[in-house]
Amino acid sequence: MRSIDWLQLGLFVAILALITKPMGLFLGQVLDPKGRTWFDPVFKPLEKITYRLMGVNAEREQDWKQYAIAMLLFSAVSCIFTYAILRLQNHLPLNPQGFGALSPDLAFNTAVSFTTNTNWQSYTGEATMSYLSQMVALVIHNFGSAATGIALAAALVRGIARHSVATLGNFWVDLIRTTYYLLLPLCVVFALVLVSQGIIQNFNPYTKAKLLEPMTISVAEIDANGKPVLDKAGNPVMQNQIVTDQTIVQGPVASQIAIKMLGTNGGGYVNANAAHPFENPTPLSNFLQMLSIFAIGSGLTYYLGRMTKNQGHGWSIWTAMMILFLGGALLCWWSEAKGNPIHQQLGIAAADGNMEGKEVRFGIFNSALFATVTTDASCGAVNAMHDSFTPLGGFVPLFNIQLGEIIIGGVGAGLYGMLVFVVLAVFIAGLMVGRTPEYLGKKIQSFEVKMAMLSLLILCLTILGFAAWASVSQWGLTGLNNNGPHGLSEILYAYSSCVGNNGSAFAGLSANTPWYNTTLGIAMLFGRFLMIVPIMALAGALAAKKISPASGGTFPVSGGTFVILLLGTVLLVGALNFLPCLALGPIVEHFLMLQGKLF
Amino acid sequence: MKFFFNEIRGAVMSTLMMAIVCCGIYPLVVFGLGQVLFHDKANGSLLVDKDGTIRGSRLLGQQFTLDKYFQSRPSAAGNGYDATSSGGSNLGPTSSNLVAAITQRISDYRSQNNLATNALVPADAVTASGSGLDPHISLRNADLQAPRVAKARNLPLEKVQSLVRANTDPADFGILGEPGVNVLALNLALDALAGK
């Protein structure tokens, strides 16, 4: 843990803190239908045309049910749109490599994955997706699901800030304004910065490069029917083949990476995601990508403070998030820097840490920090392979996801997820002192607590239910890349990632099978939409309540006591739900590694 | 019911508008500006030799086995540095397959570079990268390989070492990330020196 790495960590937190207020103020303008931004001259006419085409009256607000229905319809329609493109990609243009259509289960999994802001990828991007599929079928959700998340957070914040009303805003207005005024302008600038670092943006067919040193590789011999030739013992016959070229991937990558990060989507253009030099070429591009994952979510905490006229509340939530972030980052960094004693006994320099699955330009620290950031937020981009992390290094991303993606979190989703814990925390505080719990002047009653608990139970039951099913089923076990406790971690990570709408993976798991594609797809749908509906009901209930004036006995929702109470609630719920299964995965693996046990 | 149909129209038209604006105009604007402002980088940072042949990308590693070339990290991309099949080994910390692979690589690395049988080996030299296409090796890894390359090419060690330094990408602004030696660029420079 070198001092230069501490400097980078300090720089990251400092810049994040500095952009939180301007981002929050800008969000305030974007999420106010009458707000003004610098981009009005460009986008105001487009906004008006869009509403006219959609038949939307921007003045009319919706109650929580109408808001939720509009959101669900948008998600459903855009999901079908993506499914159709993926199934028909071989008939559509911009497919210079001539990739075929996706299988029904893979297309289902992928369409759901991008609609739910998860971006779980069962496929290898560079060998599966045409330029059109990447640029249209997937990117539309990178914008749409991010804007949806921000819209929902705004609706919940309005529910908290308003009183004695039935409406929460208009979903269509929030969706379109967020996309046009927030995401698009940021993305254009960010994408160009990324191109300047070396991310590609073109429509050329893949380029053939002549290798300096031709390679001899061993491949299975194929007969006339395209089947591998087997010898008498039933093993495939291998033959040597000389490779003289490297095929270099091309495509419109930079525009996709910009929104992949800003919208906490995380779906890579290529299989190796942000570890690939074409997605993340330099330490600077890496630093900016980490910042952009947190930028909007961090600004939303300021927006919350501004809207509820209690800036201390916004900053308190931000502080609680930062404490959880730093705890995870330090543990992950320490564990990766310490490295793997088994490998060090073989002769690897201990000072180098655990470099399996990591890139030289990022090294230990930036790989550990990226892994923490991407799983705190529900981004799921990876710049190193989490599957090859040390047990405790891999525990951090897994536990971050299981906490519910509330440490900054996915754009919007992080804030509304955290507000569920806030409701729970003030409820617990109320019980402890024997008063009716209040949150910003509103009584928290049984309906609100029921809705909050419902969304937490769905998270836990879906993750553990599916993971348990997979780990006792043949279809679940055949996909494993590692044995022993690490195999359980692979399954647990997959369902946690999908339910939490993260999308990163212990990527050794071969998940492109009908069983995994289907169950993971359902897990993603549950994790997104079954969580959202109770939260919208909560927003509606809060909006309808009266505000009672604060008194001496009111529990303050800012300051140290509140931060500690909130942290306690988050960690307690996470630990009670998941420690038993974590003990069987990464925790026991840590002790087995110290004893030198192999699987 | 009227509410429902209105909302479906909203969903369909918003999907279409977003497809046009976010998936059509936006990537084309970035494409146009990127091609004009950063033409070389937007097209893959390709390295072209003096005959005009594309020899690779500055950002993507290649596999080398000969003594006269600096060698890249082990790769789990396809059969090694297959740029259409990026990815890591995804082998975990208690994987016996990973231990077997690392054991073999350490022994190969020591014998190829004439190191003592108990010499510590740089981690990047014997572990697979995340992308399988890592263009860099660590400075210490390059230093340990330099004498072998100098001998195979009949060059003074100082000459090889100065080329290593010339092809090292430093940490950004001196603090972000790690410095790394770009293996493909370095090997191309060595070949250019040999006049082939």
PDB file of C-alpha atoms in Angstrom, chain A residues 167 172 276 289 328 588:
ATOM      1  CA  THR A 167     -48.675  13.291  -7.649  1.00  0.00           C
ATOM      2  CA  TRP A 172     -42.116  10.837 -19.582  1.00  0.00           C
ATOM      3  CA  HIS A 276      -9.385  -4.301 -22.669  1.00  0.00           C
ATOM      4  CA  GLN A 289     -14.219   6.163 -15.864  1.00  0.00           C
ATOM      5  CA  GLY A 328     -14.426  -1.770   1.026  1.00  0.00           C
ATOM      6  CA  VAL A 588     -13.580 -20.173   4.199  1.00  0.00           C
TER       7      VAL A 588
END
